[in-house]
Each structure stands twice: as structure tokens, then as C-alpha cells.
mmCIF file of C-alpha atoms and ligand atoms in Angstrom:
data_model
loop_
_atom_site.group_PDB
_atom_site.id
_atom_site.type_symbol
_atom_site.label_atom_id
_atom_site.label_comp_id
_atom_site.label_asym_id
_atom_site.label_seq_id
_atom_site.Cartn_x
_atom_site.Cartn_y
_atom_site.Cartn_z
ATOM 1 C CA MET N 1 11.116 7.523 23.101
ATOM 2 C CA ILE N 2 12.153 5.068 20.406
ATOM 3 C CA ILE N 3 9.356 3.386 18.476
ATOM 4 C CA LEU N 4 9.481 0.546 15.985
ATOM 5 C CA GLY N 5 6.739 1.236 13.405
ATOM 6 C CA ILE N 6 5.334 -1.647 11.373
ATOM 7 C CA GLU N 7 3.129 -1.160 8.308
ATOM 8 C CA THR N 8 1.636 -3.978 6.216
ATOM 9 C CA SER N 9 -1.803 -2.702 5.177
ATOM 10 C CA CYS N 10 -1.459 -3.316 1.452
ATOM 11 C CA ASP N 11 1.434 -4.315 -0.824
ATOM 12 C CA GLU N 12 4.286 -2.722 1.129
ATOM 13 C CA THR N 13 6.023 -4.436 4.035
ATOM 14 C CA ALA N 14 7.636 -1.622 5.984
ATOM 15 C CA ALA N 15 9.416 -1.117 9.273
ATOM 16 C CA SER N 16 11.035 2.011 10.698
ATOM 17 C CA VAL N 17 12.733 2.991 13.907
ATOM 18 C CA VAL N 18 11.781 6.567 14.858
ATOM 19 C CA GLU N 19 12.949 8.713 17.761
ATOM 20 C CA ASN N 20 10.447 11.064 19.461
ATOM 21 C CA GLY N 21 8.049 10.843 16.517
ATOM 22 C CA THR N 22 10.210 13.017 14.328
ATOM 23 C CA LYS N 23 13.657 11.552 13.674
ATOM 24 C CA VAL N 24 13.933 8.474 11.463
ATOM 25 C CA LEU N 25 16.805 6.250 12.616
ATOM 26 C CA SER N 26 16.104 3.642 9.946
ATOM 27 C CA HIS N 27 13.452 2.682 7.460
ATOM 28 C CA VAL N 28 13.161 -0.458 5.367
ATOM 29 C CA LEU N 29 10.565 -1.322 2.781
ATOM 30 C CA ALA N 30 9.865 -4.357 0.620
ATOM 31 C CA SER N 31 7.177 -3.930 -2.005
ATOM 32 C CA SER N 32 5.286 -6.484 -4.029
ATOM 33 C CA ALA N 33 4.080 -3.727 -6.425
ATOM 34 C CA ASP N 34 6.030 -5.257 -9.341
ATOM 35 C CA MET N 35 4.040 -8.480 -9.037
ATOM 36 C CA HIS N 36 0.810 -6.484 -9.113
ATOM 37 C CA THR N 37 1.959 -4.537 -12.174
ATOM 38 C CA LYS N 38 1.980 -7.856 -14.042
ATOM 39 C CA THR N 39 -1.633 -8.573 -13.058
ATOM 40 C CA GLY N 40 -2.798 -4.960 -13.545
ATOM 41 C CA GLY N 41 -3.817 -4.586 -9.898
ATOM 42 C CA ILE N 42 -3.467 -6.108 -6.457
ATOM 43 C CA ILE N 43 -4.556 -9.688 -5.839
ATOM 44 C CA PRO N 44 -5.079 -9.644 -2.040
ATOM 45 C CA GLU N 45 -4.044 -13.276 -1.579
ATOM 46 C CA VAL N 46 -0.740 -12.655 -3.379
ATOM 47 C CA ALA N 47 -0.099 -9.460 -1.394
ATOM 48 C CA ALA N 48 -0.673 -11.272 1.927
ATOM 49 C CA ARG N 49 1.667 -14.122 1.010
ATOM 50 C CA GLU N 50 4.395 -11.641 0.087
ATOM 51 C CA GLN N 51 3.892 -9.871 3.421
ATOM 52 C CA LEU N 52 4.538 -13.150 5.204
ATOM 53 C CA LYS N 53 7.810 -13.653 3.345
ATOM 54 C CA SER N 54 9.082 -10.147 4.025
ATOM 55 C CA ILE N 55 7.914 -9.203 7.488
ATOM 56 C CA LEU N 56 10.688 -10.669 9.661
ATOM 57 C CA PRO N 57 13.622 -9.791 7.377
ATOM 58 C CA VAL N 58 12.294 -6.223 7.034
ATOM 59 C CA ILE N 59 11.944 -5.743 10.806
ATOM 60 C CA GLU N 60 15.357 -7.266 11.436
ATOM 61 C CA GLU N 61 17.001 -5.011 8.854
ATOM 62 C CA ALA N 62 15.322 -1.912 10.310
ATOM 63 C CA LEU N 63 16.653 -2.741 13.783
ATOM 64 C CA VAL N 64 20.136 -3.571 12.564
ATOM 65 C CA LYS N 65 20.323 -0.350 10.517
ATOM 66 C CA ALA N 66 19.060 1.806 13.371
ATOM 67 C CA PHE N 67 21.469 0.520 15.984
ATOM 68 C CA ASP N 68 24.295 -0.851 13.911
ATOM 69 C CA SER N 69 24.680 -4.149 15.723
ATOM 70 C CA HIS N 70 23.278 -7.665 15.813
ATOM 71 C CA ILE N 71 19.552 -8.118 16.416
ATOM 72 C CA SER N 72 19.960 -10.027 19.680
ATOM 73 C CA HIS N 73 21.341 -6.845 21.338
ATOM 74 C CA LEU N 74 18.788 -4.509 19.891
ATOM 75 C CA THR N 75 15.449 -5.054 21.434
ATOM 76 C CA SER N 76 16.385 -3.212 24.633
ATOM 77 C CA ASN N 77 16.722 -0.032 22.542
ATOM 78 C CA ILE N 78 13.081 -0.145 21.521
ATOM 79 C CA ASP N 79 10.537 1.418 23.895
ATOM 80 C CA THR N 80 7.337 0.663 21.994
ATOM 81 C CA ILE N 81 6.002 -1.148 18.946
ATOM 82 C CA ALA N 82 3.489 0.679 16.725
ATOM 83 C CA VAL N 83 1.562 -1.244 14.102
ATOM 84 C CA THR N 84 -1.063 -0.519 11.468
ATOM 85 C CA ALA N 85 -4.166 -2.206 12.876
ATOM 86 C CA GLY N 86 -6.799 -0.015 11.206
ATOM 87 C CA GLY N 87 -7.600 0.621 7.581
ATOM 88 C CA PRO N 88 -7.929 1.313 4.854
ATOM 89 C CA GLY N 89 -6.231 -1.942 4.086
ATOM 90 C CA LEU N 90 -6.497 -5.550 3.022
ATOM 91 C CA ILE N 91 -7.335 -7.878 5.876
ATOM 92 C CA GLY N 92 -4.840 -10.599 4.874
ATOM 93 C CA SER N 93 -1.966 -8.142 4.559
ATOM 94 C CA MET N 94 -2.835 -6.241 7.713
ATOM 95 C CA LEU N 95 -3.071 -9.393 9.810
ATOM 96 C CA VAL N 96 0.572 -10.204 9.075
ATOM 97 C CA GLY N 97 1.796 -6.960 10.669
ATOM 98 C CA VAL N 98 -0.688 -7.068 13.528
ATOM 99 C CA GLU N 99 0.057 -10.630 14.591
ATOM 100 C CA THR N 100 3.818 -10.094 14.228
ATOM 101 C CA ALA N 101 3.680 -6.936 16.365
ATOM 102 C CA LYS N 102 1.613 -8.708 19.017
ATOM 103 C CA THR N 103 4.030 -11.620 19.126
ATOM 104 C CA LEU N 104 7.120 -9.403 19.318
ATOM 105 C CA GLY N 105 5.458 -7.171 21.921
ATOM 106 C CA TRP N 106 4.714 -10.183 24.064
ATOM 107 C CA VAL N 107 8.128 -11.813 23.669
ATOM 108 C CA TRP N 108 10.066 -8.550 24.169
ATOM 109 C CA ASN N 109 7.650 -7.247 26.795
ATOM 110 C CA LYS N 110 7.010 -3.934 25.004
ATOM 111 C CA PRO N 111 3.837 -1.818 24.832
ATOM 112 C CA ILE N 112 1.978 -1.980 21.502
ATOM 113 C CA VAL N 113 0.178 0.994 19.960
ATOM 114 C CA PRO N 114 -2.402 0.107 17.282
ATOM 115 C CA VAL N 115 -2.521 2.770 14.540
ATOM 116 C CA VAL N 116 -5.245 3.575 12.001
ATOM 117 C CA HIS N 117 -3.509 3.736 8.636
ATOM 118 C CA LEU N 118 -5.601 6.689 7.410
ATOM 119 C CA LEU N 119 -4.570 8.809 10.408
ATOM 120 C CA GLY N 120 -0.989 7.555 10.270
ATOM 121 C CA HIS N 121 -0.512 9.125 6.825
ATOM 122 C CA MET N 122 -1.001 12.618 8.301
ATOM 123 C CA TYR N 123 2.073 12.232 10.495
ATOM 124 C CA ALA N 124 4.430 12.150 7.519
ATOM 125 C CA ASN N 125 4.195 15.919 8.048
ATOM 126 C CA TRP N 126 5.995 15.727 11.398
ATOM 127 C CA ILE N 127 8.946 13.642 10.232
ATOM 128 C CA ASP N 128 12.446 15.027 9.626
ATOM 129 C CA THR N 129 11.138 18.556 9.252
ATOM 130 C CA ASN N 130 12.532 21.818 10.598
ATOM 131 C CA THR N 131 9.098 23.385 10.988
ATOM 132 C CA ALA N 132 6.247 21.398 12.503
ATOM 133 C CA PRO N 133 2.722 22.209 11.285
ATOM 134 C CA THR N 134 0.730 24.612 13.456
ATOM 135 C CA PHE N 135 -2.819 23.955 14.681
ATOM 136 C CA PRO N 136 -5.597 24.245 13.787
ATOM 137 C CA ALA N 137 -4.896 22.612 10.441
ATOM 138 C CA ILE N 138 -6.784 21.162 7.516
ATOM 139 C CA VAL N 139 -5.481 17.767 6.417
ATOM 140 C CA LEU N 140 -6.265 16.276 3.031
ATOM 141 C CA THR N 141 -5.429 12.578 2.961
ATOM 142 C CA VAL N 142 -5.448 11.210 -0.565
ATOM 143 C CA SER N 143 -4.472 7.587 -1.024
ATOM 144 C CA GLY N 144 -5.522 4.491 -2.912
ATOM 145 C CA GLY N 145 -8.043 3.721 -0.191
ATOM 146 C CA HIS N 146 -9.226 7.162 0.911
ATOM 147 C CA THR N 147 -9.926 10.769 0.030
ATOM 148 C CA GLU N 148 -10.633 12.524 3.289
ATOM 149 C CA LEU N 149 -10.706 16.149 4.449
ATOM 150 C CA ILE N 150 -10.024 16.473 8.143
ATOM 151 C CA LEU N 151 -10.028 19.440 10.545
ATOM 152 C CA MET N 152 -7.257 18.859 13.073
ATOM 153 C CA LYS N 153 -7.260 21.079 16.156
ATOM 154 C CA GLY N 154 -4.463 19.194 17.910
ATOM 155 C CA HIS N 155 -2.998 15.713 18.230
ATOM 156 C CA GLY N 156 -5.882 13.302 18.690
ATOM 157 C CA ASN N 157 -8.410 16.090 18.102
ATOM 158 C CA PHE N 158 -9.771 15.739 14.591
ATOM 159 C CA GLN N 159 -13.086 16.088 12.814
ATOM 160 C CA MET N 160 -13.964 14.488 9.485
ATOM 161 C CA LEU N 161 -15.282 17.211 7.150
ATOM 162 C CA GLY N 162 -15.947 15.135 4.057
ATOM 163 C CA GLY N 163 -14.744 12.361 1.831
ATOM 164 C CA THR N 164 -15.313 10.622 -1.431
ATOM 165 C CA ARG N 165 -18.749 9.325 -2.357
ATOM 166 C CA ASP N 166 -17.325 6.714 -4.724
ATOM 167 C CA ASP N 167 -13.761 6.227 -5.990
ATOM 168 C CA SER N 168 -10.814 7.600 -4.033
ATOM 169 C CA ALA N 169 -8.394 9.971 -5.785
ATOM 170 C CA GLY N 170 -5.858 7.124 -5.993
ATOM 171 C CA GLU N 171 -8.430 4.816 -7.557
ATOM 172 C CA ALA N 172 -9.282 7.530 -10.064
ATOM 173 C CA PHE N 173 -5.610 7.574 -11.108
ATOM 174 C CA ASP N 174 -5.335 3.779 -11.084
ATOM 175 C CA LYS N 175 -8.572 3.086 -13.001
ATOM 176 C CA THR N 176 -8.095 5.760 -15.660
ATOM 177 C CA ALA N 177 -4.478 4.610 -16.141
ATOM 178 C CA ARG N 178 -5.782 1.137 -16.801
ATOM 179 C CA LEU N 179 -8.205 2.473 -19.417
ATOM 180 C CA LEU N 180 -5.267 4.250 -21.060
ATOM 181 C CA GLY N 181 -3.210 1.049 -21.062
ATOM 182 C CA LEU N 182 -0.682 2.490 -18.575
ATOM 183 C CA PRO N 183 0.930 0.246 -15.924
ATOM 184 C CA TYR N 184 -0.141 -0.092 -12.270
ATOM 185 C CA PRO N 185 0.180 1.869 -10.004
ATOM 186 C CA GLY N 186 -1.639 4.408 -12.121
ATOM 187 C CA GLY N 187 -0.680 7.626 -10.318
ATOM 188 C CA PRO N 188 3.020 7.653 -11.223
ATOM 189 C CA SER N 189 2.212 6.328 -14.742
ATOM 190 C CA ILE N 190 -0.289 9.125 -15.400
ATOM 191 C CA GLN N 191 2.122 11.723 -14.038
ATOM 192 C CA LYS N 192 4.858 10.457 -16.356
ATOM 193 C CA ALA N 193 2.586 10.338 -19.432
ATOM 194 C CA ALA N 194 1.219 13.799 -18.572
ATOM 195 C CA GLU N 195 4.709 15.277 -18.890
ATOM 196 C CA ASN N 196 4.416 14.765 -22.649
ATOM 197 C CA GLY N 197 0.751 15.730 -22.900
ATOM 198 C CA ASP N 198 -1.069 18.947 -23.670
ATOM 199 C CA VAL N 199 -3.543 19.692 -20.905
ATOM 200 C CA SER N 200 -5.552 22.168 -22.999
ATOM 201 C CA LYS N 201 -6.622 19.672 -25.690
ATOM 202 C CA ILE N 202 -9.223 17.754 -23.642
ATOM 203 C CA ILE N 203 -11.314 19.252 -20.849
ATOM 204 C CA LEU N 204 -12.653 16.710 -18.385
ATOM 205 C CA PRO N 205 -15.455 17.308 -15.829
ATOM 206 C CA ARG N 206 -14.717 18.609 -12.284
ATOM 207 C CA PRO N 207 -17.300 16.674 -10.238
ATOM 208 C CA LEU N 208 -18.552 18.397 -7.036
ATOM 209 C CA LYS N 209 -15.898 21.136 -7.344
ATOM 210 C CA ASP N 210 -18.392 23.846 -6.429
ATOM 211 C CA SER N 211 -20.815 21.731 -4.392
ATOM 212 C CA GLY N 212 -20.327 23.854 -1.268
ATOM 213 C CA ASP N 213 -19.599 20.804 0.891
ATOM 214 C CA PHE N 214 -16.396 18.814 1.356
ATOM 215 C CA ASP N 215 -17.335 15.676 -0.503
ATOM 216 C CA PHE N 216 -15.640 14.331 -3.607
ATOM 217 C CA SER N 217 -16.710 12.104 -6.480
ATOM 218 C CA PHE N 218 -14.270 10.680 -8.985
ATOM 219 C CA SER N 219 -16.087 7.787 -10.640
ATOM 220 C CA GLY N 220 -17.344 10.075 -13.451
ATOM 221 C CA LEU N 221 -13.773 10.578 -14.646
ATOM 222 C CA LYS N 222 -13.504 6.901 -15.556
ATOM 223 C CA THR N 223 -16.647 7.148 -17.659
ATOM 224 C CA ALA N 224 -15.419 10.329 -19.393
ATOM 225 C CA VAL N 225 -12.039 8.757 -20.193
ATOM 226 C CA ASN N 226 -13.658 5.538 -21.392
ATOM 227 C CA ARG N 227 -16.002 7.501 -23.660
ATOM 228 C CA GLY N 228 -13.081 9.560 -25.017
ATOM 229 C CA VAL N 229 -11.074 6.436 -25.880
ATOM 230 C CA GLN N 230 -14.041 4.636 -27.458
ATOM 231 C CA LYS N 231 -15.121 7.628 -29.543
ATOM 232 C CA ASN N 232 -11.613 8.241 -30.774
ATOM 233 C CA PRO N 233 -9.225 5.267 -30.486
ATOM 234 C CA GLN N 234 -6.460 7.484 -31.966
ATOM 235 C CA ILE N 235 -6.793 9.967 -29.089
ATOM 236 C CA ASN N 236 -3.424 11.099 -27.739
ATOM 237 C CA LYS N 237 -3.000 9.147 -24.475
ATOM 238 C CA ASN N 238 -0.531 11.676 -23.086
ATOM 239 C CA ASP N 239 -3.016 14.524 -23.575
ATOM 240 C CA LEU N 240 -5.705 12.488 -21.869
ATOM 241 C CA ALA N 241 -3.344 11.621 -18.980
ATOM 242 C CA ALA N 242 -2.519 15.320 -18.548
ATOM 243 C CA SER N 243 -6.233 16.171 -18.427
ATOM 244 C CA VAL N 244 -7.003 13.410 -15.906
ATOM 245 C CA GLN N 245 -4.209 14.644 -13.653
ATOM 246 C CA GLU N 246 -5.355 18.256 -14.015
ATOM 247 C CA ALA N 247 -8.993 17.422 -13.195
ATOM 248 C CA ILE N 248 -8.071 15.468 -10.043
ATOM 249 C CA ALA N 249 -5.472 18.004 -8.871
ATOM 250 C CA ASP N 250 -7.860 20.909 -9.532
ATOM 251 C CA VAL N 251 -10.772 19.477 -7.512
ATOM 252 C CA LEU N 252 -8.584 18.275 -4.632
ATOM 253 C CA SER N 253 -6.701 21.547 -4.210
ATOM 254 C CA ALA N 254 -9.831 23.728 -4.635
ATOM 255 C CA LYS N 255 -11.711 21.867 -1.912
ATOM 256 C CA ALA N 256 -8.768 21.779 0.479
ATOM 257 C CA VAL N 257 -8.312 25.537 0.110
ATOM 258 C CA ALA N 258 -12.068 26.110 0.580
ATOM 259 C CA ALA N 259 -11.834 24.215 3.890
ATOM 260 C CA VAL N 260 -8.797 26.284 4.915
ATOM 261 C CA ARG N 261 -10.791 29.491 4.350
ATOM 262 C CA LYS N 262 -13.988 28.272 6.006
ATOM 263 C CA TYR N 263 -12.300 27.058 9.200
ATOM 264 C CA ARG N 264 -9.650 29.832 9.229
ATOM 265 C CA VAL N 265 -6.849 27.405 10.013
ATOM 266 C CA LYS N 266 -3.129 28.119 10.254
ATOM 267 C CA SER N 267 -1.802 25.372 8.005
ATOM 268 C CA LEU N 268 -2.766 22.935 5.279
ATOM 269 C CA LEU N 269 -1.342 19.410 5.382
ATOM 270 C CA ILE N 270 -1.327 16.975 2.507
ATOM 271 C CA ALA N 271 -0.859 13.258 3.027
ATOM 272 C CA GLY N 272 -1.219 9.901 1.265
ATOM 273 C CA GLY N 273 0.164 8.347 -1.894
ATOM 274 C CA VAL N 274 -1.504 10.836 -4.233
ATOM 275 C CA ALA N 275 0.303 13.671 -2.417
ATOM 276 C CA ALA N 276 3.362 12.447 -4.322
ATOM 277 C CA ASN N 277 1.772 13.954 -7.447
ATOM 278 C CA ALA N 278 3.805 16.945 -8.607
ATOM 279 C CA ARG N 279 0.958 18.850 -10.287
ATOM 280 C CA PHE N 280 -1.288 18.459 -7.232
ATOM 281 C CA ARG N 281 1.500 19.737 -4.984
ATOM 282 C CA GLU N 282 2.140 22.692 -7.258
ATOM 283 C CA LEU N 283 -1.520 23.728 -7.589
ATOM 284 C CA THR N 284 -2.211 23.414 -3.858
ATOM 285 C CA THR N 285 0.819 25.499 -2.933
ATOM 286 C CA GLN N 286 -0.182 28.187 -5.447
ATOM 287 C CA ARG N 287 -3.740 28.436 -4.167
ATOM 288 C CA SER N 288 -3.377 28.152 -0.394
ATOM 289 C CA PRO N 289 -3.453 31.329 1.725
ATOM 290 C CA VAL N 290 -1.645 29.501 4.578
ATOM 291 C CA PRO N 291 1.589 27.459 4.624
ATOM 292 C CA VAL N 292 1.206 24.064 2.934
ATOM 293 C CA PHE N 293 3.008 21.063 4.429
ATOM 294 C CA ILE N 294 3.775 18.347 1.924
ATOM 295 C CA PRO N 295 6.021 15.447 2.915
ATOM 296 C CA PRO N 296 8.718 14.250 0.522
ATOM 297 C CA ALA N 297 7.300 11.714 -1.957
ATOM 298 C CA GLU N 298 8.845 8.695 -0.181
ATOM 299 C CA LEU N 299 7.014 9.611 3.035
ATOM 300 C CA CYS N 300 3.698 10.095 1.185
ATOM 301 C CA THR N 301 3.444 6.465 0.122
ATOM 302 C CA ASP N 302 3.105 3.732 2.734
ATOM 303 C CA ASN N 303 5.951 3.401 5.245
ATOM 304 C CA GLY N 304 6.617 2.478 8.859
ATOM 305 C CA SER N 305 7.893 5.937 9.831
ATOM 306 C CA PHE N 306 4.529 7.695 9.893
ATOM 307 C CA ILE N 307 3.039 4.807 11.857
ATOM 308 C CA ALA N 308 5.721 5.260 14.535
ATOM 309 C CA SER N 309 5.271 9.040 14.482
ATOM 310 C CA TYR N 310 1.492 8.778 14.951
ATOM 311 C CA ALA N 311 2.034 6.461 17.914
ATOM 312 C CA TYR N 312 4.423 8.939 19.563
ATOM 313 C CA PHE N 313 2.008 11.878 19.327
ATOM 314 C CA ASN N 314 -1.067 9.733 20.144
ATOM 315 C CA TYR N 315 0.357 7.364 22.695
ATOM 316 C CA HIS N 316 -2.377 4.873 23.580
ATOM 317 C CA PRO N 317 -0.891 1.380 24.035
ATOM 318 C CA ARG N 318 -3.323 -1.541 24.234
ATOM 319 C CA PRO N 319 -2.901 -5.047 25.652
ATOM 320 C CA TRP N 320 -2.219 -7.464 22.799
ATOM 321 C CA GLN N 321 -5.512 -9.274 23.490
ATOM 322 C CA GLU N 322 -7.413 -6.104 22.476
ATOM 323 C CA ILE N 323 -5.593 -5.522 19.201
ATOM 324 C CA VAL N 324 -7.250 -6.858 16.061
ATOM 325 C CA ALA N 325 -6.932 -5.908 12.396
ATOM 326 C CA ILE N 326 -9.861 -3.671 11.327
ATOM 327 C CA PRO N 327 -9.643 -3.010 7.574
ATOM 328 C CA ASP N 328 -12.476 -0.445 7.497
ATOM 329 C CA ALA N 329 -10.972 2.944 8.411
ATOM 330 C CA ASN N 330 -14.127 4.418 9.934
ATOM 331 C CA GLU N 331 -14.709 1.358 12.104
ATOM 332 C CA ALA N 332 -11.062 1.405 13.145
ATOM 333 C CA ILE N 333 -11.220 5.094 14.107
ATOM 334 C CA LYS N 334 -14.133 4.305 16.453
ATOM 335 C CA VAL N 335 -12.131 1.547 18.123
ATOM 336 C CA TYR N 336 -8.590 2.956 18.165
ATOM 337 C CA ALA N 337 -8.804 6.761 17.888
ATOM 338 C CA LYS N 338 -11.171 9.126 19.581
ATOM 339 C CA GLY N 339 -11.789 11.732 16.879
ATOM 340 C CA LYS N 340 -14.067 14.527 18.068
ATOM 341 C CA ASN N 341 -17.054 14.517 15.719
HETATM 342 O O1 LIG X 1 -1.072 5.890 0.375
HETATM 343 P P1 LIG X 1 -0.764 4.848 -0.641
HETATM 344 O O2 LIG X 1 0.675 4.525 -0.925
HETATM 345 O O3 LIG X 1 -1.490 3.508 -0.317
HETATM 346 C C1 LIG X 1 -2.759 3.478 0.261
HETATM 347 O O4 LIG X 1 -2.832 3.575 1.504
HETATM 348 O O5 LIG X 1 -3.726 3.395 -0.516
HETATM 349 O O6 LIG X 1 -1.486 5.348 -1.969
HETATM 350 C C2 LIG X 1 -1.429 4.622 -3.151
HETATM 351 C C3 LIG X 1 -2.051 5.459 -4.244
HETATM 352 C C4 LIG X 1 -2.209 4.696 -5.566
HETATM 353 O O7 LIG X 1 -3.534 4.853 -6.018
HETATM 354 C C5 LIG X 1 -1.213 5.402 -6.490
HETATM 355 O O8 LIG X 1 -1.619 5.398 -7.848
HETATM 356 C C6 LIG X 1 -1.178 6.802 -5.907
HETATM 357 O O9 LIG X 1 -1.241 6.620 -4.517
HETATM 358 N N1 LIG X 1 0.033 7.524 -6.273
HETATM 359 C C7 LIG X 1 0.032 8.618 -7.056
HETATM 360 C C8 LIG X 1 1.399 8.985 -7.254
HETATM 361 N N2 LIG X 1 2.178 8.112 -6.565
HETATM 362 C C9 LIG X 1 1.311 7.216 -5.957
HETATM 363 N N3 LIG X 1 -0.986 9.301 -7.611
HETATM 364 C C10 LIG X 1 -0.672 10.365 -8.380
HETATM 365 N N4 LIG X 1 0.593 10.756 -8.650
HETATM 366 C C11 LIG X 1 1.660 10.116 -8.105
HETATM 367 N N5 LIG X 1 2.897 10.512 -8.370
HETATM 368 ZN ZN1 LIG X 2 -1.543 4.391 2.605
#
């Protein structure tokens, strides 16, 4: 089955053509991240307008690349359209993908599968890999919008174990980077600055690390970094960046491994933009008693490939009249995915 996956939940406009949920035939991505770097964060209105400019050229390019011919001959090669219709995401951005997918589905007469972005991220672990993850699995999805630990017993069979009580891991990177005067998005900036920092100079708190449950809290890190900078304006920013990265990576990997042990699963899957972080990947791999699946960095951040892959393994098309953009992930899961809770 060949699926066109469309993703527009935030500041990336992405489209991919994926065969049988695992083989990427093409992927195209236009990002407005540079514009948001200038403003120090995303302005939703700007992101949505950029989505509108990019959506059709991005889809067209993905089709042309996948099938190597002109667009008018291509639509017969597509079996299904998958689109991000559930959060986390910005409503204005998400609407662009959703309404485009509905229109194309209607005009081309193709089934449409609405995908919850949060769950889509997990499927980066099934793409272009020689070894598919084995169930049951623990999945840790760490993005700008979510920090979620999930027990996955099979496709479509998942249970939320815990999540963040305040900031997501991505927000913790983004907000502390801002305090350190580093450019948006904060994750890659902190990782880069940390390369020249000494992690042993400043010890930051590890909130909820040993709380015994699977919840996270990252807002305290902001306060600690802010206090550090105010107390000592000469503080070495690279050292502080290294300590921020270490604190986040430590808590995330410790809790994921605790869940692996408690539920005696066969594999640990990491997903979401923060999974691109090298130190987090390293620490998790060192600590896990079971194989860790970590997608390549370009599949961790938003793309159309994991949306198409999710749709293949969780094939529930809906009539276009029933598909609406639902930016809240938990609401969207209730409507579009039947997690077993
Ligand atoms: O999954 P994603 O691309 O978008 C959302 O769905 O939110 O995640 C974006 C988040 C941002 O907070 C960004 O700072 C973070 O992922 N991120 C990283 C790295 N690359 C992206 N965080 C830490 N280290 C990285 N290398
Ligand atoms: Zn995402």
C-alpha cells in the first residue's frame, strides 16, 4: 500500500510517499524555523501563513520525486492519504494540512486516515529499518509539545503511563536556551553549546527523578538557570548548557528505563524532536537492559513519513466530513485512536 503522508502541525510543511509503512519513496520538507529564530519563538499566525504558501508545492514535489514523472499521472499510484489531524499542534497550521488532505482525498477519490501527531512520532521507529521493534515496548515521546511515556502492546494497543506536569522536555530546552541567549530552536543550540561546556561545574536539580511514578516536571530547570545567570552574569554559558542537557537527559532516560523494568518489555522506543539529542541517546542506550530503538535525527523531528507509517499500521480511514483538526493530543486520541487505558 502506498500512502501520501502530510504533516503541518507546527512550523514544518512536510509530505512523504511511503510504501507499506516502512519504505520511504520520497520526503519533502519546508520549514519556517528560520523566521521563528528571528522572533525567538513561533508566532502561530506566521507559521500558518507559511504553511499555506508551502503546502501544495511540497506535496507536488513529494509525488514527483516518488514516481519520477509529472503530477497529472501520479495520483493513481497513491492508495491513501494520511494527515496529521490531532495534536499537539497549532490549530492554524494543522488546519492547512487537514483541509488540503480532505480536498485532495475528495478530488482524487482516495481514503483519508487522520493521524494524531503524538502517536505518529512513534512510527519513526518502523521506517527504513532492518529490525522492527518487538512488542511489548515502552515508548518515550519527547517533543516540543509533549513528554509522554507509553506502554505499547501492539499496533493500536497503547496505554499512557505518565507525562509532564508542566513544561515538555522540548520546552525545557527551548526556554533555558532563551535564558542563555541561544537561538531558537533551543535543543540543537544547547547541544552545540554543551560540546564546549564542562558538565561537572554546575549541578542542576533532577525533578521527580525518583518519584516512583512516570510523571515529569521540567519547569524548575528554567528557574534554576535563571537564578544561576542572575547571581553570576559571568557564568560560563557552555557549562550551564551542558548541565541543562545532562539534567534533562538523565531524568528522561532514568524514567524510561524504570518503565522498561516495571513492565518487563522487550524493547524501548524513543521518538520526538528531543530524541535527536546525542547525550540523551547515549545515556538511554547505556542504561537500558533491552534493545533501544532510536530513529535517525531527521526522522525524530516532524516529517510526513511517520504520519504515513502510522496510517499503514493503524489503518482507520474516515469520511472527510468526520475529519477535523484537534490540536489537543489527548482529545484527539479519544476521537481518532482507541488507546486501551
Ligand atoms: O517533535 P518536534 O520536531 O516538534 C513537535 O512536535 O513539538 O520537536 C521539537 C522540539 C523542540 O523543542 C526542539 O528544541 C527539540 O525538539 N529538539 C532538540 C534537538 N533537536 C530538536 N532537543 C534537544 N536536542 C536536539 N538535538
Ligand atoms: Zn512533533
